Every structure is written in structure tokens, then in C-alpha cells.
Amino acid sequence: MKTISARERLEAALSRIDDPKGEGARACLTVYREQAKAAAEAADARAKAGISLGPLDGTIVSIKDLFDVAGEVTRAGSKALAEVAKPAATDAPVVRRLRAGGAIIVAKTNMTEFAYSGIGANPHFGTPGNPADRKRVPGGSSSGAAVAAADGMCEISIGTDTGGSCRIPGALCGIVGYKPSRQRIPTDGAFPLSYSIDSIGPIARSVEACAKADAVMANEPYVALESMPLAGLRIGIAQGAPLENHDETVGKRFPNTVERLKRAGARLSDENLSLLADMTQVNSKGGVQPAEAFTVHRELLSRSADKIDPNVRARLERARNISAADYIDMVRDRARLIGLMDARLADLDVLAWPTTPIVAPTMQEVAAADDFSRKNAMLLRNTVIANFFDLCAISIPMPREGGLPTGLMLVARNGHDQRLFRIAAAVERLLAA
């Protein structure tokens, strides 16, 4: 079988980006055409010489618009920020690691302004249409990342995940999204939303591709995903809030997926997680992440509030009156709950629940501010749990049966990323069979 060269795969990706009938103009805000061609030629030369820089050598990769690239202004999906920000002095560490690993960076992808929504809308640069239905939102905040990966504009997209921003668009666009144990991958050079919660993860069409990107970004050796038997695997089905108020599609597919896991021999258990109520109690004071987001953006809000997406601005403003005492209490309480959740999961391999309780809303369904806020809260509801408790998590497509995409989320203890990838690969094979 003829091996397709990096240059040929890059040309195919660029043709997808340039297709006037496609979403390239909205998904990719900067296209590194000439630099990518040079990188592809270098990758092909290495391949011909039998040299490899690692598992991503010659892979076509996009990066979210909030990563620093030397000499460029980091927009973070914001025209207001782009007007005042200075060009980055150096590449973000993640970008440097991707380049060193031979990845071919083709584009910077669109995103929710400041990464502050699960919808994926951007009124400044346009909202990329969902690959399953262009009238629907892609999910966010890594909106362009998911659309680019699903539509073949790249092979792997690099996004960030503070409340679900890799997993939500992955689920809504029918591909895989990963949130790592956050300490494994440096967030320096990624424009912040929440200093203590931000994480960097990949979005791709397979678990294996995500695992390769994760290893390179974490500066860890890539270990091929060994087959893991599902028989005997301890999977806890989270009860309560994660299973409430599903739409018809998710409400049908999740039980069917759980049944397939059961038939494969997995040991399923219903898990009532009282710690979720504790999380809600902590967040009732305003939340750690909103308080940190307001701190990042308060100066820009004071100067250019009218230039910021009104839906994003409203979320930022809600955190204006969180007191320092409440913030400190929330940070301390969250740290305590992280430890309790880690202990709670010691006897399970993974927790499972739907990535989102609903399919992608239409753009019309989120046009009004109140509707936007309500749908945004629904999309974030299940994913934010992993961020609050500092866990690692992955979204895998559930069988679509001709309908809109939905995701199954698997969640594991902090630091158990490699085991989670192996479990996810086994579940992926099961669901694709």
C-alpha cells in the first residue's frame, strides 16, 4: 500500500480550508500556508531517510487561537484584545513541543471569545457550522478546533479545556475530545481563562491520535495503546445530576451504550456521588473559575466592554462582586473536595456519563441571550465536574444511528491518563463494532 506523503495530506487539508462551500474561513483564523509546506517537505525528507521525531512527525495539526506564536498577537478569539495585545515574544511551550516533534502546524482555529462558553459562538469572526448540521453550533470553546478536525482541515486539533472546551465540541461534532490531568501539560503561553483550572488537550477523530498528541505535549514517551479487555473493568455510572434532563437522543443512546458495556463484561455499578452537591455548594459563592476569569479581563472590561461578545461579557460581569474572602474559601474547599473525590474513585477504573445532556442546539435556538445562557449551562453541566475535581476525562462518540452526534464521557483519577487512554481505546472499538 502506497504511503501518502505529508505534503499530499497537507494539500488535502489546505483544500478543505480553502473550499468556499466549507467552514474554513470561520474555522481557521490564521493559515500558515508556506510554513506548513516547508514543514511537510522536511517531514517527508526525514521519512525517506528513516528518521522520526516522534509519534506526531508529519501529522497535520491546528492550534487554538489562544496559543502564543512568536511575532503574532494572541487574539483569544477577541478583536478587542487583538487591538491592545503585544506580539508574543516566543512560542508557547506546547507549540514548541509540537514543532520539535515534527508536527505540521497548519492553522490557528476559531474559538469562543476568551474561551468563555460551551456554545462555540463568535460574533467577531463568525461561528463555524457543526459538521453534522451547519445550522447547529459546534460546541465550545474550542469550536474551530473541532470543526477543523472533523472536516479534515487537519488531523489533530489542539484546544484548551477549563469547563469542557475540548470534550463538548468533540461530542457535538462526533469526534474525540480529551482533558488531561492539568499539571502534565504546561499552560504557559496559552491566554488564561482560569489560572488554577485551565488545561490543554487534543481533539481528533480517534483516541489513538489524541493519545499521541497528549504524549508530545506532556513531553512523555508515547506508548502504543495496548488492547485492554473490557471484561471485569469497573465502570461507575454516575447517578443524579449527570443523568438528569437528557434530550430524547441522549436519553436513548446512553442507556444503549451502557448495555453494550455490560454485554462486553464490564462490571457496572450505580454511583451516587454526594460530592457533587458539595461542588454545587462551593460554586454557590460564585465559583473559582469565574473569579479568576474576571481578574484576567477586568482591565479590558473597563476600557472596551462594548467590543466584547455580550454573552461573554455578561458571564464575566457576574463575577465582579465575588469577595476575596469568598474566593479564598472556595479555593480551600475545592482543594479539600479534590482529595475526597480522588479517594472516592479508588475502587473504580472509570466513571461514565453522557458528555452533554443535549445534542448541538441550532444557532437560532441560542440567538436570544436568555436561551444562550440556558443552553450554555446545559452543555457545561456534565463536563465541568472533571475540571472542578481535577480529574482526567475523555469524550468518545456514541453510535449515531444516522442522527446527530453525542458523546460518552469516561472520567478517571488525576494522573491516570495512560490507563484512561487504554480504556477509552477499548470502548471506542466496542462502540465502532
Short mmCIF file of C-alpha atoms in Angstrom, two decimals:
data_model
loop_
_atom_site.label_atom_id
_atom_site.label_comp_id
_atom_site.label_asym_id
_atom_site.label_seq_id
_atom_site.Cartn_x
_atom_site.Cartn_y
_atom_site.Cartn_z
CA MET A 1 0.00 0.00 0.00
CA LYS A 2 1.35 3.40 -1.01
CA THR A 3 2.12 5.72 1.89
CA ILE A 4 0.53 9.13 1.49
CA SER A 5 3.18 11.80 2.00
CA ALA A 6 2.90 14.64 4.46
CA ARG A 7 2.88 17.10 1.55
CA GLU A 8 -0.07 15.30 -0.07
CA ARG A 9 -2.01 15.20 3.20
CA LEU A 10 -1.24 18.88 3.80
CA GLU A 11 -2.50 19.82 0.33
CA ALA A 12 -5.72 17.93 1.06
CA ALA A 13 -6.10 19.79 4.37
CA LEU A 14 -5.46 23.16 2.71
CA SER A 15 -8.01 22.41 0.01
CA ARG A 16 -10.58 21.77 2.76
CA ILE A 17 -9.67 25.07 4.42
CA ASP A 18 -9.91 26.92 1.09
CA ASP A 19 -13.18 25.31 -0.05
CA PRO A 20 -15.62 28.24 -0.42
CA LYS A 21 -18.51 25.88 0.34
CA GLY A 22 -16.89 24.72 3.58
CA GLU A 23 -16.22 26.23 7.00
CA GLY A 24 -12.54 27.04 6.54
CA ALA A 25 -12.95 30.81 6.67
CA ARG A 26 -14.78 30.57 10.00
CA ALA A 27 -12.85 27.63 11.49
CA CYS A 28 -9.31 28.80 10.71
CA LEU A 29 -8.44 32.40 11.58
CA THR A 30 -4.76 32.21 10.53
CA VAL A 31 -3.43 29.77 7.94
CA TYR A 32 0.31 29.02 7.99
CA ARG A 33 0.42 28.01 4.35
CA GLU A 34 4.09 28.43 3.42
CA GLN A 35 5.46 27.45 6.83
CA ALA A 36 3.36 24.29 6.76
CA LYS A 37 4.54 23.35 3.27
CA ALA A 38 8.16 23.72 4.38
CA ALA A 39 7.48 21.60 7.47
CA ALA A 40 5.76 18.93 5.36
CA GLU A 41 8.70 18.72 2.96
CA ALA A 42 11.08 18.36 5.91
CA ALA A 43 8.88 15.60 7.39
CA ASP A 44 8.84 13.74 4.07
CA ALA A 45 12.63 14.02 3.82
CA ARG A 46 13.00 12.56 7.31
CA ALA A 47 10.61 9.74 6.49
CA LYS A 48 12.58 8.92 3.33
CA ALA A 49 15.78 8.82 5.40
CA GLY A 50 14.16 6.59 8.04
CA ILE A 51 14.26 9.29 10.70
CA SER A 52 11.35 10.05 13.03
CA LEU A 53 10.95 12.82 15.57
CA GLY A 54 8.13 11.00 17.36
CA PRO A 55 4.50 9.94 17.04
CA LEU A 56 3.36 13.27 15.52
CA ASP A 57 6.12 13.58 12.92
CA GLY A 58 4.43 14.64 9.67
CA THR A 59 0.99 15.00 11.29
CA ILE A 60 -1.17 17.97 10.24
CA VAL A 61 -2.08 19.89 13.41
CA SER A 62 -4.06 23.05 14.18
CA ILE A 63 -3.78 25.13 17.35
CA LYS A 64 -6.42 27.17 19.13
CA ASP A 65 -6.30 30.95 18.71
CA LEU A 66 -5.15 31.48 22.30
CA PHE A 67 -1.68 29.92 21.94
CA ASP A 68 1.30 32.24 21.63
CA VAL A 69 3.18 32.11 18.34
CA ALA A 70 6.33 34.23 18.21
CA GLY A 71 5.79 37.55 16.44
CA GLU A 72 1.99 37.31 16.45
CA VAL A 73 -0.66 38.96 18.58
CA THR A 74 -2.59 36.34 20.57
CA ARG A 75 -6.25 37.20 19.94
CA ALA A 76 -8.05 34.54 22.00
CA GLY A 77 -11.00 35.00 19.65
CA SER A 78 -11.27 38.69 20.56
CA LYS A 79 -10.89 41.75 18.36
CA ALA A 80 -10.80 43.94 21.48
CA LEU A 81 -7.84 42.01 22.87
CA ALA A 82 -6.10 41.99 19.48
CA GLU A 83 -6.17 45.80 19.46
CA VAL A 84 -4.19 46.13 22.70
CA ALA A 85 -2.07 42.97 22.96
CA LYS A 86 1.59 42.99 22.01
CA PRO A 87 3.03 40.32 19.72
CA ALA A 88 4.23 37.22 21.54
CA ALA A 89 7.99 37.11 22.11
CA THR A 90 8.20 33.31 21.90
CA ASP A 91 6.10 30.29 21.04
CA ALA A 92 4.10 28.74 23.86
CA PRO A 93 5.84 25.65 25.31
CA VAL A 94 3.13 23.42 23.82
CA VAL A 95 3.73 24.92 20.37
CA ARG A 96 7.48 24.42 20.74
CA ARG A 97 6.96 20.79 21.70
CA LEU A 98 4.67 20.20 18.73
CA ARG A 99 7.21 21.70 16.33
CA ALA A 100 10.06 19.73 17.91
CA GLY A 101 8.02 16.56 17.46
CA GLY A 102 7.65 17.18 13.74
CA ALA A 103 4.03 18.30 13.78
CA ILE A 104 2.99 20.44 10.82
CA ILE A 105 1.04 23.40 12.21
CA VAL A 106 -1.41 24.42 9.51
CA ALA A 107 -3.66 26.97 11.21
CA LYS A 108 -4.88 28.79 14.29
CA THR A 109 -8.51 27.91 14.92
CA ASN A 110 -11.51 30.00 15.93
CA MET A 111 -12.90 29.90 19.45
CA THR A 112 -15.40 31.46 21.79
CA GLU A 113 -14.04 34.84 22.84
CA PHE A 114 -11.69 34.34 25.82
CA ALA A 115 -12.71 30.61 25.83
CA TYR A 116 -15.72 31.51 27.96
CA SER A 117 -18.67 29.47 26.65
CA GLY A 118 -19.61 25.90 25.77
CA ILE A 119 -21.70 27.02 22.77
CA GLY A 120 -18.81 27.91 20.46
CA ALA A 121 -20.32 31.09 19.04
CA ASN A 122 -18.12 34.01 18.00
CA PRO A 123 -19.79 37.21 16.74
CA HIS A 124 -16.47 38.77 15.71
CA PHE A 125 -15.05 36.11 13.38
CA GLY A 126 -18.18 34.07 12.66
CA THR A 127 -19.37 30.79 14.17
CA PRO A 128 -18.23 27.62 12.36
CA GLY A 129 -21.15 25.39 11.44
CA ASN A 130 -21.36 21.95 13.02
CA PRO A 131 -20.18 19.25 10.55
CA ALA A 132 -23.30 17.19 11.26
CA ASP A 133 -25.66 20.10 10.54
CA ARG A 134 -24.32 23.51 9.53
CA LYS A 135 -27.30 25.24 11.12
CA ARG A 136 -26.17 24.00 14.53
CA VAL A 137 -23.44 25.27 16.84
CA PRO A 138 -20.15 23.34 17.04
CA GLY A 139 -19.73 23.50 20.81
CA GLY A 140 -17.03 25.44 22.55
CA SER A 141 -14.94 26.96 23.45
CA SER A 142 -12.61 25.09 21.05
CA SER A 143 -15.15 25.47 18.24
CA GLY A 144 -12.90 25.86 15.22
CA ALA A 145 -10.63 23.12 16.56
CA ALA A 146 -13.40 20.51 16.47
CA VAL A 147 -14.77 21.62 13.11
CA ALA A 148 -11.27 21.62 11.59
CA ALA A 149 -10.54 18.10 12.85
CA ALA A 150 -13.95 16.71 11.88
CA ASP A 151 -13.90 18.33 8.43
CA GLY A 152 -10.36 17.20 7.54
CA MET A 153 -8.71 20.63 7.71
CA CYS A 154 -6.16 18.98 9.99
CA GLU A 155 -5.59 15.56 11.55
CA ILE A 156 -5.39 16.73 15.17
CA SER A 157 -6.50 19.98 16.78
CA ILE A 158 -5.05 21.36 19.99
CA GLY A 159 -7.54 23.10 22.28
CA THR A 160 -7.95 24.01 25.91
CA ASP A 161 -10.39 22.69 28.49
CA THR A 162 -11.41 24.71 31.57
CA GLY A 163 -15.01 23.57 31.80
CA GLY A 164 -15.33 21.14 28.91
CA SER A 165 -13.90 23.08 25.96
CA CYS A 166 -12.28 20.06 24.27
CA ARG A 167 -14.92 17.49 25.23
CA ILE A 168 -18.07 19.50 24.42
CA PRO A 169 -17.16 20.35 20.80
CA GLY A 170 -15.73 16.85 20.40
CA ALA A 171 -19.06 15.35 21.46
CA LEU A 172 -21.24 17.72 19.44
CA CYS A 173 -19.13 17.28 16.29
CA GLY A 174 -18.88 13.48 16.56
CA ILE A 175 -15.18 13.08 17.35
CA VAL A 176 -12.92 12.57 20.40
CA GLY A 177 -12.00 15.29 22.89
CA TYR A 178 -9.55 14.91 25.78
CA LYS A 179 -8.98 16.78 29.07
CA PRO A 180 -5.71 15.71 30.70
CA SER A 181 -4.59 15.80 34.30
CA ARG A 182 -3.86 19.50 34.11
CA GLN A 183 -0.41 19.52 35.72
CA ARG A 184 1.04 17.29 32.98
CA ILE A 185 0.99 19.92 30.22
CA PRO A 186 2.31 23.48 30.74
CA THR A 187 -0.26 26.24 30.19
CA ASP A 188 2.36 29.00 29.86
CA GLY A 189 1.81 30.91 26.64
CA ALA A 190 -1.87 29.96 26.49
CA PHE A 191 -4.04 33.02 27.14
CA PRO A 192 -5.67 32.23 30.50
CA LEU A 193 -9.28 31.88 31.48
CA SER A 194 -8.69 30.38 34.93
CA TYR A 195 -5.13 30.09 36.21
CA SER A 196 -5.85 27.17 38.53
CA ILE A 197 -8.19 25.17 36.27
CA ASP A 198 -7.09 25.65 32.62
CA SER A 199 -5.78 22.54 30.86
CA ILE A 200 -4.60 21.82 27.31
CA GLY A 201 -5.90 18.87 25.35
CA PRO A 202 -6.32 17.42 21.84
CA ILE A 203 -9.38 16.90 19.66
CA ALA A 204 -9.18 14.29 16.90
CA ARG A 205 -11.03 11.53 15.11
CA SER A 206 -9.60 8.74 17.26
CA VAL A 207 -8.45 8.01 20.78
CA GLU A 208 -5.06 6.98 19.43
CA ALA A 209 -4.48 10.34 17.75
CA CYS A 210 -5.38 12.14 20.99
CA ALA A 211 -3.02 9.91 22.96
CA LYS A 212 -0.13 10.70 20.60
CA ALA A 213 -0.71 14.44 20.82
CA ASP A 214 -1.08 14.25 24.59
CA ALA A 215 2.27 12.46 24.94
CA VAL A 216 4.11 15.03 22.82
CA MET A 217 2.58 17.99 24.65
CA ALA A 218 3.34 16.43 28.03
CA ASN A 219 6.90 15.64 26.89
CA GLU A 220 6.35 11.98 27.74
CA PRO A 221 7.26 8.87 25.73
CA TYR A 222 4.37 7.65 23.62
CA VAL A 223 3.42 4.07 24.41
CA ALA A 224 1.24 2.32 21.83
CA LEU A 225 -2.23 1.70 23.23
CA GLU A 226 -2.34 -1.95 24.24
CA SER A 227 -5.61 -3.79 23.99
CA MET A 228 -7.42 -3.73 27.32
CA PRO A 229 -10.18 -6.26 27.95
CA LEU A 230 -13.46 -4.70 28.97
CA ALA A 231 -14.46 -7.82 30.88
CA GLY A 232 -14.10 -7.10 34.60
CA LEU A 233 -13.49 -3.37 34.11
CA ARG A 234 -15.04 -1.41 36.99
CA ILE A 235 -17.21 1.32 35.48
CA GLY A 236 -19.25 3.52 37.77
CA ILE A 237 -22.37 5.08 36.25
CA ALA A 238 -22.70 8.46 37.94
CA GLN A 239 -26.22 8.97 39.24
CA GLY A 240 -28.07 12.20 39.96
CA ALA A 241 -27.40 15.44 38.11
CA PRO A 242 -25.29 13.99 35.23
CA LEU A 243 -28.23 11.80 34.20
CA GLU A 244 -31.00 14.39 34.55
CA ASN A 245 -32.91 16.27 31.83
CA HIS A 246 -31.47 14.45 28.82
CA ASP A 247 -32.99 15.21 25.47
CA GLU A 248 -34.55 12.34 23.53
CA THR A 249 -31.38 11.48 21.59
CA VAL A 250 -29.02 11.32 24.58
CA GLY A 251 -31.73 9.67 26.69
CA LYS A 252 -31.87 6.79 24.24
CA ARG A 253 -28.21 6.41 23.31
CA PHE A 254 -26.63 6.48 26.75
CA PRO A 255 -28.62 3.50 28.13
CA ASN A 256 -27.92 1.61 24.90
CA THR A 257 -24.20 2.31 25.28
CA VAL A 258 -24.24 1.21 28.92
CA GLU A 259 -25.95 -2.02 27.85
CA ARG A 260 -23.21 -2.69 25.31
CA LEU A 261 -20.58 -2.21 28.02
CA LYS A 262 -22.48 -4.63 30.23
CA ARG A 263 -22.66 -7.26 27.47
CA ALA A 264 -18.90 -6.85 26.97
CA GLY A 265 -18.40 -7.98 30.58
CA ALA A 266 -17.73 -4.67 32.29
CA ARG A 267 -18.65 -4.56 35.98
CA LEU A 268 -21.12 -1.71 36.16
CA SER A 269 -22.23 -0.01 39.33
CA ASP A 270 -24.56 2.90 40.05
CA GLU A 271 -22.55 5.54 41.89
CA ASN A 272 -24.28 8.20 43.97
CA LEU A 273 -21.71 10.96 44.30
CA SER A 274 -22.62 13.14 47.25
CA LEU A 275 -19.54 15.25 46.49
CA LEU A 276 -21.41 16.76 43.53
CA ALA A 277 -23.70 18.53 45.99
CA ASP A 278 -20.61 19.80 47.80
CA MET A 279 -19.30 21.17 44.50
CA THR A 280 -22.59 22.99 43.95
CA GLN A 281 -22.37 24.46 47.43
CA VAL A 282 -18.85 25.79 46.81
CA ASN A 283 -19.87 27.27 43.46
CA SER A 284 -22.87 28.97 45.04
CA LYS A 285 -20.42 31.67 46.19
CA GLY A 286 -19.62 32.47 42.57
CA GLY A 287 -17.06 29.83 41.63
CA VAL A 288 -13.27 29.75 41.45
CA GLN A 289 -13.14 29.86 37.66
CA PRO A 290 -15.44 32.91 37.21
CA ALA A 291 -13.50 34.84 39.86
CA GLU A 292 -10.21 34.12 38.12
CA ALA A 293 -11.68 34.94 34.69
CA PHE A 294 -12.84 38.35 35.90
CA THR A 295 -9.37 39.04 37.28
CA VAL A 296 -7.84 38.32 33.88
CA HIS A 297 -10.25 40.57 31.99
CA ARG A 298 -11.25 43.35 34.37
CA GLU A 299 -8.91 45.94 32.83
CA LEU A 300 -10.12 45.20 29.29
CA LEU A 301 -13.72 45.32 30.55
CA SER A 302 -13.15 48.79 31.93
CA ARG A 303 -11.79 50.04 28.59
CA SER A 304 -13.54 48.08 25.86
CA ALA A 305 -16.63 46.38 27.30
CA ASP A 306 -18.73 47.35 24.28
CA LYS A 307 -16.36 45.44 21.98
CA ILE A 308 -16.71 42.13 23.84
CA ASP A 309 -19.28 39.46 22.93
CA PRO A 310 -22.31 40.39 25.11
CA ASN A 311 -22.81 36.77 26.20
CA VAL A 312 -19.19 36.53 27.33
CA ARG A 313 -19.27 39.98 28.92
CA ALA A 314 -22.35 39.06 30.96
CA ARG A 315 -20.61 35.97 32.37
CA LEU A 316 -17.53 38.00 33.28
CA GLU A 317 -19.53 40.74 34.95
CA ARG A 318 -21.38 38.27 37.17
CA ALA A 319 -18.09 37.60 38.97
CA ARG A 320 -17.31 41.26 39.63
CA ASN A 321 -18.59 41.23 43.22
CA ILE A 322 -17.06 37.96 44.42
CA SER A 323 -15.13 38.91 47.56
CA ALA A 324 -11.54 37.95 48.27
CA ALA A 325 -12.72 36.07 51.38
CA ASP A 326 -15.22 34.02 49.36
CA TYR A 327 -12.60 33.29 46.70
CA ILE A 328 -10.13 32.04 49.31
CA ASP A 329 -12.84 29.90 50.91
CA MET A 330 -13.73 28.39 47.53
CA VAL A 331 -10.10 27.60 46.70
CA ARG A 332 -9.58 25.88 50.05
CA ASP A 333 -12.87 23.99 49.89
CA ARG A 334 -12.18 22.87 46.33
CA ALA A 335 -8.75 21.52 47.35
CA ARG A 336 -10.38 19.51 50.13
CA LEU A 337 -13.04 18.12 47.79
CA ILE A 338 -10.43 17.17 45.19
CA GLY A 339 -8.79 14.91 47.77
CA LEU A 340 -12.12 13.40 48.79
CA MET A 341 -13.11 12.67 45.19
CA ASP A 342 -9.75 11.02 44.50
CA ALA A 343 -10.32 8.70 47.45
CA ARG A 344 -13.94 8.10 46.35
CA LEU A 345 -12.76 6.81 42.95
CA ALA A 346 -10.06 4.49 44.28
CA ASP A 347 -12.17 1.35 43.75
CA LEU A 348 -13.28 2.25 40.21
CA ASP A 349 -11.44 2.22 36.90
CA VAL A 350 -13.59 4.99 35.41
CA LEU A 351 -16.81 6.89 35.91
CA ALA A 352 -19.15 7.22 32.95
CA TRP A 353 -21.95 9.60 31.99
CA PRO A 354 -23.03 11.49 28.85
CA THR A 355 -20.62 14.24 27.82
CA THR A 356 -23.54 16.62 27.26
CA PRO A 357 -27.20 16.06 28.14
CA ILE A 358 -28.33 17.52 24.80
CA VAL A 359 -27.31 17.46 21.15
CA ALA A 360 -25.97 20.61 19.48
CA PRO A 361 -28.56 23.40 19.55
CA THR A 362 -29.34 25.26 16.36
CA MET A 363 -27.85 28.72 16.06
CA GLN A 364 -31.38 30.10 16.13
CA GLU A 365 -32.03 28.34 19.45
CA VAL A 366 -29.21 30.33 21.11
CA ALA A 367 -29.83 33.67 19.39
CA ALA A 368 -31.56 35.25 22.39
CA ALA A 369 -29.42 35.96 25.47
CA ASP A 370 -31.62 34.01 27.90
CA ASP A 371 -31.73 30.98 25.60
CA PHE A 372 -27.97 31.19 25.10
CA SER A 373 -27.38 31.22 28.85
CA ARG A 374 -29.68 28.26 29.46
CA LYS A 375 -28.24 26.08 26.68
CA ASN A 376 -24.70 27.03 27.68
CA ALA A 377 -25.34 25.91 31.25
CA MET A 378 -26.72 22.59 29.98
CA LEU A 379 -23.72 21.94 27.74
CA LEU A 380 -21.25 22.68 30.55
CA ARG A 381 -23.12 20.86 33.31
CA ASN A 382 -21.59 17.40 32.94
CA THR A 383 -18.11 18.29 31.74
CA VAL A 384 -17.26 20.89 34.40
CA ILE A 385 -17.31 18.18 37.08
CA ALA A 386 -13.98 16.79 35.86
CA ASN A 387 -12.42 20.26 35.91
CA PHE A 388 -13.64 21.12 39.40
CA PHE A 389 -12.34 17.85 40.85
CA ASP A 390 -9.06 17.96 38.88
CA LEU A 391 -9.66 14.65 37.08
CA CYS A 392 -8.77 13.47 33.58
CA ALA A 393 -11.61 12.81 31.15
CA ILE A 394 -12.34 11.86 27.55
CA SER A 395 -15.37 12.10 25.29
CA ILE A 396 -15.93 9.29 22.77
CA PRO A 397 -18.69 9.34 20.15
CA MET A 398 -21.68 7.16 20.96
CA PRO A 399 -23.12 5.28 17.94
CA ARG A 400 -25.04 7.85 15.91
CA GLU A 401 -27.56 5.64 14.12
CA GLY A 402 -27.91 8.31 11.45
CA GLY A 403 -28.72 11.10 13.92
CA LEU A 404 -26.83 13.96 15.49
CA PRO A 405 -23.57 13.24 17.36
CA THR A 406 -23.47 12.58 21.11
CA GLY A 407 -20.60 11.74 23.44
CA LEU A 408 -19.85 9.22 26.16
CA MET A 409 -17.57 10.66 28.82
CA LEU A 410 -15.15 8.48 30.75
CA VAL A 411 -13.53 10.04 33.82
CA ALA A 412 -10.52 8.82 35.80
CA ARG A 413 -8.40 9.92 38.74
CA ASN A 414 -5.77 12.60 38.30
CA GLY A 415 -2.55 11.11 36.93
CA HIS A 416 -4.25 8.04 35.45
CA ASP A 417 -4.17 9.41 31.90
CA GLN A 418 -2.40 6.49 30.25
CA ARG A 419 -4.79 3.97 31.76
CA LEU A 420 -7.73 6.13 30.71
CA PHE A 421 -6.47 6.20 27.12
CA ARG A 422 -6.23 2.39 27.09
CA ILE A 423 -9.75 2.03 28.47
CA ALA A 424 -11.09 4.63 26.03
CA ALA A 425 -9.49 2.82 23.09
CA ALA A 426 -11.18 -0.42 24.12
CA VAL A 427 -14.55 1.31 24.49
CA GLU A 428 -14.04 3.06 21.14
CA ARG A 429 -13.51 -0.31 19.44
CA LEU A 430 -16.59 -1.74 21.13
CA LEU A 431 -18.83 1.13 20.07
CA ALA A 432 -17.48 1.13 16.49
CA ALA A 433 -18.04 -2.62 16.06
#
